[in-house]
PDB file of C-alpha atoms in Angstrom:
ATOM      1  CA  MET A   1      -0.012   0.126  -0.302  1.00 86.00           C
ATOM      2  CA  GLU A   2       1.104   3.669  -0.603  1.00 92.00           C
ATOM      3  CA  PHE A   3       1.660   6.153   2.432  1.00 95.00           C
ATOM      4  CA  LYS A   4      -0.454   8.078   0.716  1.00 95.00           C
ATOM      5  CA  ASP A   5      -3.273   5.885   0.672  1.00 96.00           C
ATOM      6  CA  TRP A   6      -2.481   4.265   4.378  1.00 97.00           C
ATOM      7  CA  ALA A   7      -2.158   7.864   5.454  1.00 97.00           C
ATOM      8  CA  PRO A   8      -5.818   9.244   6.060  1.00 98.00           C
ATOM      9  CA  ILE A   9      -6.130   5.385   7.963  1.00 98.00           C
ATOM     10  CA  TYR A  10      -3.315   6.212  10.106  1.00 98.00           C
ATOM     11  CA  GLU A  11      -4.969   9.548  10.530  1.00 98.00           C
ATOM     12  CA  GLU A  12      -7.961   8.025  11.872  1.00 98.00           C
ATOM     13  CA  ILE A  13      -6.354   5.512  13.918  1.00 97.00           C
ATOM     14  CA  LEU A  14      -4.123   8.474  15.579  1.00 97.00           C
ATOM     15  CA  MET A  15      -7.349   9.981  16.379  1.00 97.00           C
ATOM     16  CA  ASP A  16      -9.178   6.859  17.736  1.00 96.00           C
ATOM     17  CA  PHE A  17      -6.263   5.933  20.387  1.00 95.00           C
ATOM     18  CA  GLY A  18      -5.179   9.530  21.211  1.00 94.00           C
ATOM     19  CA  TRP A  19      -1.533   8.802  20.079  1.00 95.00           C
ATOM     20  CA  ARG A  20       0.998  11.448  18.519  1.00 94.00           C
ATOM     21  CA  LYS A  21       2.322  10.884  15.539  1.00 97.00           C
ATOM     22  CA  GLU A  22       5.376  12.272  16.530  1.00 98.00           C
ATOM     23  CA  LYS A  23       6.446   9.265  18.931  1.00 98.00           C
ATOM     24  CA  ASP A  24       5.815   6.590  15.891  1.00 98.00           C
ATOM     25  CA  GLU A  25       8.351   9.126  13.956  1.00 98.00           C
ATOM     26  CA  GLU A  26      10.734   9.065  16.552  1.00 98.00           C
ATOM     27  CA  ALA A  27      10.698   5.522  16.976  1.00 98.00           C
ATOM     28  CA  ALA A  28      10.875   4.919  12.993  1.00 98.00           C
ATOM     29  CA  LYS A  29      14.242   7.571  13.128  1.00 98.00           C
ATOM     30  CA  LEU A  30      15.735   5.458  16.074  1.00 98.00           C
ATOM     31  CA  LEU A  31      15.262   1.882  14.301  1.00 98.00           C
ATOM     32  CA  SER A  32      16.336   3.189  11.546  1.00 98.00           C
ATOM     33  CA  ARG A  33      19.817   4.150  12.921  1.00 97.00           C
ATOM     34  CA  LEU A  34      19.880   1.139  14.866  1.00 97.00           C
ATOM     35  CA  LEU A  35      19.812  -0.618  11.228  1.00 97.00           C
ATOM     36  CA  ALA A  36      22.312   1.480   9.292  1.00 94.00           C
ATOM     37  CA  GLY A  37      23.910  -0.981   7.412  1.00 88.00           C
ATOM     38  CA  LYS A  38      22.447  -4.468   8.601  1.00 86.00           C
ATOM     39  CA  SER A  39      19.006  -3.877   7.071  1.00 84.00           C
ATOM     40  CA  ARG A  40      17.969  -6.575   4.549  1.00 88.00           C
ATOM     41  CA  SER A  41      16.726  -5.188   1.241  1.00 91.00           C
ATOM     42  CA  ILE A  42      12.730  -5.682   1.093  1.00 95.00           C
ATOM     43  CA  SER A  43      13.519  -8.034  -2.380  1.00 96.00           C
ATOM     44  CA  ILE A  44      14.041 -10.790   0.025  1.00 97.00           C
ATOM     45  CA  ILE A  45      10.425 -10.696   1.270  1.00 98.00           C
ATOM     46  CA  LYS A  46       9.302 -10.382  -2.165  1.00 97.00           C
ATOM     47  CA  LYS A  47      10.890 -13.827  -2.747  1.00 97.00           C
ATOM     48  CA  LYS A  48       9.912 -15.472  -0.118  1.00 98.00           C
ATOM     49  CA  ILE A  49       6.450 -14.514  -0.534  1.00 99.00           C
ATOM     50  CA  GLU A  50       5.166 -14.142  -4.166  1.00 99.00           C
ATOM     51  CA  GLY A  51       2.844 -16.892  -5.655  1.00 98.00           C
ATOM     52  CA  LYS A  52       2.669 -18.659  -2.048  1.00 98.00           C
ATOM     53  CA  ASP A  53       0.461 -19.321  -0.063  1.00 99.00           C
ATOM     54  CA  VAL A  54       0.609 -17.663   2.878  1.00 99.00           C
ATOM     55  CA  LEU A  55      -0.405 -18.742   6.986  1.00 99.00           C
ATOM     56  CA  VAL A  56      -0.469 -15.808   8.695  1.00 99.00           C
ATOM     57  CA  CYS A  57      -0.211 -17.054  12.194  1.00 99.00           C
ATOM     58  CA  GLY A  58      -1.841 -14.510  15.212  1.00 97.00           C
ATOM     59  CA  ASN A  59      -1.508 -15.165  18.981  1.00 94.00           C
ATOM     60  CA  ALA A  60      -5.096 -15.902  19.783  1.00 94.00           C
ATOM     61  CA  LEU A  61      -5.864 -18.847  22.426  1.00 93.00           C
ATOM     62  CA  THR A  62      -7.156 -20.573  19.115  1.00 94.00           C
ATOM     63  CA  LEU A  63      -3.743 -20.956  17.528  1.00 98.00           C
ATOM     64  CA  SER A  64      -2.723 -23.825  18.764  1.00 97.00           C
ATOM     65  CA  ASN A  65      -6.013 -26.162  18.103  1.00 97.00           C
ATOM     66  CA  ASP A  66      -5.837 -24.292  14.376  1.00 97.00           C
ATOM     67  CA  LEU A  67      -2.749 -25.673  13.286  1.00 98.00           C
ATOM     68  CA  ASP A  68      -3.770 -29.387  14.558  1.00 97.00           C
ATOM     69  CA  ARG A  69      -6.831 -28.539  11.548  1.00 96.00           C
ATOM     70  CA  ILE A  70      -4.046 -27.311   8.941  1.00 96.00           C
ATOM     71  CA  THR A  71      -1.362 -28.926   7.032  1.00 97.00           C
ATOM     72  CA  VAL A  72       1.145 -26.286   7.493  1.00 97.00           C
ATOM     73  CA  ASP A  73       3.949 -27.599   5.367  1.00 97.00           C
ATOM     74  CA  LYS A  74       1.549 -26.641   2.424  1.00 97.00           C
ATOM     75  CA  TYR A  75       2.039 -22.475   3.635  1.00 99.00           C
ATOM     76  CA  LEU A  76       4.354 -19.835   3.945  1.00 99.00           C
ATOM     77  CA  VAL A  77       4.243 -19.281   7.239  1.00 99.00           C
ATOM     78  CA  ILE A  78       4.366 -15.449   8.897  1.00 99.00           C
ATOM     79  CA  ALA A  79       4.275 -15.234  12.636  1.00 99.00           C
ATOM     80  CA  ALA A  80       2.844 -12.491  14.295  1.00 98.00           C
ATOM     81  CA  ASP A  81       4.776 -11.871  17.255  1.00 97.00           C
ATOM     82  CA  GLY A  82       4.128 -13.787  20.162  1.00 96.00           C
ATOM     83  CA  ALA A  83       2.504 -16.743  18.094  1.00 98.00           C
ATOM     84  CA  THR A  84       5.909 -17.452  17.364  1.00 99.00           C
ATOM     85  CA  SER A  85       6.407 -19.168  20.786  1.00 98.00           C
ATOM     86  CA  THR A  86       3.342 -21.276  19.755  1.00 98.00           C
ATOM     87  CA  LEU A  87       4.736 -22.039  16.256  1.00 99.00           C
ATOM     88  CA  LEU A  88       8.175 -23.021  18.042  1.00 99.00           C
ATOM     89  CA  GLU A  89       6.740 -25.101  20.563  1.00 98.00           C
ATOM     90  CA  LYS A  90       5.177 -27.264  17.634  1.00 98.00           C
ATOM     91  CA  GLY A  91       8.070 -27.899  15.982  1.00 98.00           C
ATOM     92  CA  ILE A  92       7.600 -25.113  13.108  1.00 98.00           C
ATOM     93  CA  VAL A  93       9.894 -22.480  12.683  1.00 99.00           C
ATOM     94  CA  PRO A  94       8.114 -19.793  10.801  1.00 99.00           C
ATOM     95  CA  ASP A  95       9.470 -18.111   7.296  1.00 99.00           C
ATOM     96  CA  ILE A  96       8.920 -14.501   8.643  1.00 99.00           C
ATOM     97  CA  VAL A  97       8.318 -12.887  12.088  1.00 99.00           C
ATOM     98  CA  VAL A  98       6.459  -9.627  12.349  1.00 99.00           C
ATOM     99  CA  THR A  99       6.856  -8.182  15.461  1.00 98.00           C
ATOM    100  CA  ASP A 100       6.875  -4.611  17.395  1.00 98.00           C
ATOM    101  CA  LEU A 101       9.034  -6.637  20.199  1.00 98.00           C
ATOM    102  CA  ASP A 102       6.606  -7.480  22.788  1.00 93.00           C
ATOM    103  CA  GLY A 103       6.114 -10.795  22.516  1.00 93.00           C
ATOM    104  CA  TYR A 104       9.221 -13.369  24.184  1.00 96.00           C
ATOM    105  CA  ILE A 105      12.194 -12.083  22.604  1.00 97.00           C
ATOM    106  CA  PRO A 106      14.630 -15.263  23.012  1.00 98.00           C
ATOM    107  CA  ASP A 107      12.095 -17.312  21.396  1.00 98.00           C
ATOM    108  CA  GLU A 108      12.019 -14.648  18.280  1.00 98.00           C
ATOM    109  CA  ILE A 109      15.644 -14.442  18.459  1.00 98.00           C
ATOM    110  CA  LYS A 110      15.993 -18.532  18.793  1.00 98.00           C
ATOM    111  CA  ALA A 111      13.309 -18.359  15.597  1.00 99.00           C
ATOM    112  CA  ASN A 112      15.811 -15.711  13.730  1.00 98.00           C
ATOM    113  CA  ARG A 113      18.943 -17.864  14.263  1.00 98.00           C
ATOM    114  CA  LYS A 114      16.704 -20.985  12.768  1.00 98.00           C
ATOM    115  CA  GLY A 115      15.920 -18.801   9.703  1.00 98.00           C
ATOM    116  CA  ALA A 116      13.576 -16.781   9.986  1.00 99.00           C
ATOM    117  CA  LEU A 117      13.598 -13.250   8.491  1.00 98.00           C
ATOM    118  CA  MET A 118      12.483 -10.608  11.151  1.00 98.00           C
ATOM    119  CA  VAL A 119      10.204  -7.345  10.593  1.00 98.00           C
ATOM    120  CA  VAL A 120      10.368  -5.122  13.182  1.00 98.00           C
ATOM    121  CA  HIS A 121       7.765  -2.477  13.715  1.00 98.00           C
ATOM    122  CA  ALA A 122       8.824   1.181  15.624  1.00 98.00           C
ATOM    123  CA  HIS A 123       5.945   2.459  17.313  1.00 97.00           C
ATOM    124  CA  GLY A 124       5.813   5.343  20.133  1.00 96.00           C
ATOM    125  CA  ASP A 125       5.401   2.908  22.409  1.00 94.00           C
ATOM    126  CA  ASN A 126       8.360   0.654  21.927  1.00 97.00           C
ATOM    127  CA  MET A 127      11.515   2.760  21.609  1.00 98.00           C
ATOM    128  CA  SER A 128      12.991   0.991  24.889  1.00 97.00           C
ATOM    129  CA  ARG A 129      12.825  -2.284  23.098  1.00 98.00           C
ATOM    130  CA  LEU A 130      14.139  -1.666  19.959  1.00 98.00           C
ATOM    131  CA  ASP A 131      17.356  -2.170  21.074  1.00 98.00           C
ATOM    132  CA  ASN A 132      16.824  -5.976  20.773  1.00 98.00           C
ATOM    133  CA  VAL A 133      17.312  -5.859  17.014  1.00 97.00           C
ATOM    134  CA  ARG A 134      21.220  -6.154  17.914  1.00 96.00           C
ATOM    135  CA  ASN A 135      20.804  -9.509  18.557  1.00 96.00           C
ATOM    136  CA  MET A 136      19.080  -9.930  15.226  1.00 97.00           C
ATOM    137  CA  ARG A 137      20.270 -10.652  12.201  1.00 94.00           C
ATOM    138  CA  ASP A 138      18.064 -10.829   8.708  1.00 96.00           C
ATOM    139  CA  VAL A 139      15.889  -7.839   9.984  1.00 98.00           C
ATOM    140  CA  ILE A 140      13.533  -5.305   7.618  1.00 98.00           C
ATOM    141  CA  GLY A 141      11.876  -2.081  10.052  1.00 98.00           C
ATOM    142  CA  THR A 142       8.456  -0.989   9.424  1.00 98.00           C
ATOM    143  CA  THR A 143       6.609   1.881  10.921  1.00 98.00           C
ATOM    144  CA  GLN A 144       3.021   3.136  10.840  1.00 97.00           C
ATOM    145  CA  ALA A 145       3.820   6.726   9.788  1.00 98.00           C
ATOM    146  CA  GLU A 146       5.797   8.131   6.849  1.00 97.00           C
ATOM    147  CA  PRO A 147       9.037   5.771   5.849  1.00 97.00           C
ATOM    148  CA  LEU A 148      12.104   6.568   5.983  1.00 96.00           C
ATOM    149  CA  GLU A 149      15.107   5.324   3.256  1.00 89.00           C
ATOM    150  CA  ASN A 150      15.208   1.748   5.352  1.00 95.00           C
ATOM    151  CA  ILE A 151      12.042   1.740   7.266  1.00 98.00           C
ATOM    152  CA  TYR A 152       8.997   0.308   5.150  1.00 98.00           C
ATOM    153  CA  ASN A 153       4.904   1.116   5.797  1.00 98.00           C
ATOM    154  CA  PHE A 154       3.149  -1.892   4.066  1.00 97.00           C
ATOM    155  CA  GLY A 155      -0.012  -1.100   5.843  1.00 97.00           C
ATOM    156  CA  GLY A 156      -1.409  -2.445   9.206  1.00 96.00           C
ATOM    157  CA  LEU A 157      -1.617  -1.149  12.885  1.00 96.00           C
ATOM    158  CA  SER A 158      -1.272  -4.728  14.775  1.00 95.00           C
ATOM    159  CA  ASP A 159       1.408  -7.179  13.885  1.00 96.00           C
ATOM    160  CA  GLY A 160      -1.292  -9.600  12.731  1.00 97.00           C
ATOM    161  CA  ASP A 161      -2.892  -7.241  10.463  1.00 97.00           C
ATOM    162  CA  ARG A 162       0.446  -5.818   9.149  1.00 98.00           C
ATOM    163  CA  CYS A 163       1.139  -9.521   8.252  1.00 98.00           C
ATOM    164  CA  VAL A 164      -1.594  -9.466   6.223  1.00 98.00           C
ATOM    165  CA  PHE A 165      -0.852  -6.261   4.588  1.00 98.00           C
ATOM    166  CA  MET A 166       2.761  -7.639   3.842  1.00 98.00           C
ATOM    167  CA  ALA A 167       1.600 -10.809   2.180  1.00 99.00           C
ATOM    168  CA  HIS A 168      -0.625  -8.921   0.179  1.00 98.00           C
ATOM    169  CA  GLU A 169       1.492  -6.482  -1.024  1.00 98.00           C
ATOM    170  CA  PHE A 170       4.347  -8.796  -1.976  1.00 98.00           C
ATOM    171  CA  GLY A 171       2.115 -11.041  -4.018  1.00 98.00           C
ATOM    172  CA  ALA A 172       0.904 -13.544  -2.194  1.00 99.00           C
ATOM    173  CA  ARG A 173      -1.181 -16.431  -4.055  1.00 98.00           C
ATOM    174  CA  SER A 174      -3.641 -16.931  -1.152  1.00 98.00           C
ATOM    175  CA  ILE A 175      -3.917 -15.536   2.456  1.00 99.00           C
ATOM    176  CA  THR A 176      -5.305 -18.060   5.395  1.00 98.00           C
ATOM    177  CA  LEU A 177      -5.355 -16.897   9.129  1.00 98.00           C
ATOM    178  CA  ALA A 178      -5.208 -19.096  11.522  1.00 98.00           C
ATOM    179  CA  GLY A 179      -4.890 -17.944  15.535  1.00 97.00           C
ATOM    180  CA  PHE A 180      -7.202 -14.676  15.194  1.00 96.00           C
ATOM    181  CA  ASP A 181     -10.073 -14.320  17.543  1.00 93.00           C
ATOM    182  CA  PHE A 182     -11.528 -10.742  16.604  1.00 91.00           C
ATOM    183  CA  SER A 183     -14.190 -11.044  19.207  1.00 87.00           C
ATOM    184  CA  ASP A 184     -12.017 -12.011  22.401  1.00 83.00           C
ATOM    185  CA  GLU A 185     -13.666 -10.687  25.396  1.00 83.00           C
ATOM    186  CA  LYS A 186     -10.834 -11.832  27.489  1.00 83.00           C
ATOM    187  CA  VAL A 187      -8.414  -8.689  26.597  1.00 82.00           C
ATOM    188  CA  THR A 188      -8.221  -5.606  27.787  1.00 89.00           C
ATOM    189  CA  ASP A 189      -9.847  -2.621  26.621  1.00 90.00           C
ATOM    190  CA  ILE A 190      -7.493  -1.177  24.164  1.00 90.00           C
ATOM    191  CA  LYS A 191      -6.414  -4.895  22.985  1.00 90.00           C
ATOM    192  CA  LYS A 192     -10.406  -5.055  22.004  1.00 92.00           C
ATOM    193  CA  LYS A 193     -10.226  -1.599  20.403  1.00 94.00           C
ATOM    194  CA  LYS A 194      -6.977  -3.142  18.433  1.00 93.00           C
ATOM    195  CA  LEU A 195      -9.049  -6.174  17.391  1.00 93.00           C
ATOM    196  CA  LYS A 196     -12.149  -4.043  15.571  1.00 95.00           C
ATOM    197  CA  TRP A 197      -9.239  -2.318  13.688  1.00 97.00           C
ATOM    198  CA  ALA A 198      -7.757  -5.624  12.735  1.00 96.00           C
ATOM    199  CA  ARG A 199     -10.982  -6.795  11.791  1.00 96.00           C
ATOM    200  CA  LYS A 200     -11.585  -3.756   9.255  1.00 97.00           C
ATOM    201  CA  LEU A 201      -8.218  -3.621   8.060  1.00 97.00           C
ATOM    202  CA  ILE A 202      -8.034  -7.259   7.261  1.00 97.00           C
ATOM    203  CA  GLY A 203     -11.486  -6.607   5.332  1.00 96.00           C
ATOM    204  CA  MET A 204      -9.538  -4.126   2.927  1.00 96.00           C
ATOM    205  CA  ILE A 205      -7.745  -7.031   1.674  1.00 97.00           C
ATOM    206  CA  PRO A 206      -9.703  -9.406  -0.470  1.00 94.00           C
ATOM    207  CA  GLY A 207      -9.524 -13.065  -0.197  1.00 92.00           C
ATOM    208  CA  VAL A 208      -8.532 -13.578   3.210  1.00 96.00           C
ATOM    209  CA  ILE A 209      -9.530 -17.006   4.640  1.00 92.00           C
ATOM    210  CA  ASN A 210     -10.057 -17.074   8.187  1.00 90.00           C
ATOM    211  CA  SER A 211      -9.598 -20.885   9.043  1.00 74.00           C
TER     212      SER A 211
END
């Protein structure tokens, strides 16, 4: 998604959550500095995703059961942050991990060491965690604000919907969801609001299958 198309959606999100754009921009600049000289080209994402059937794994409690019903080997697997731990427990190394680093970092580093490409997201609330990229290789940085030279914006707000936007952006043949529960009542109010946005944003992408 071009930033000019994402920008009005982003402005609506900022207003809804009461967030400041300047904090997101500050975080993007910090991640840009941390990744200077080590950020991978986004062509590696295209090479992995284009023409593939993609399984996007969210971190809902349903993920483990969803995976039991799916032939995972058929898919290019993208993990949304904390879903990485569940996947590793099942012996599955995700091809790509999309994270704002609020999952269990040791598992994300473990997946990275086993070959997962890391797509690390910077926003106003995670600047203190961004230094973790120093312990990772094959990292690409993203932002929800205006992109920078080495920090990209493919669209999306939370880790799960950003996975979907990225898969769509880079030409996935199909996108299937596992571990997504948009109506989970056992989460905080802000998480409920994020789930509402996730449903809305993913609904913008044609043909997404919810397992």
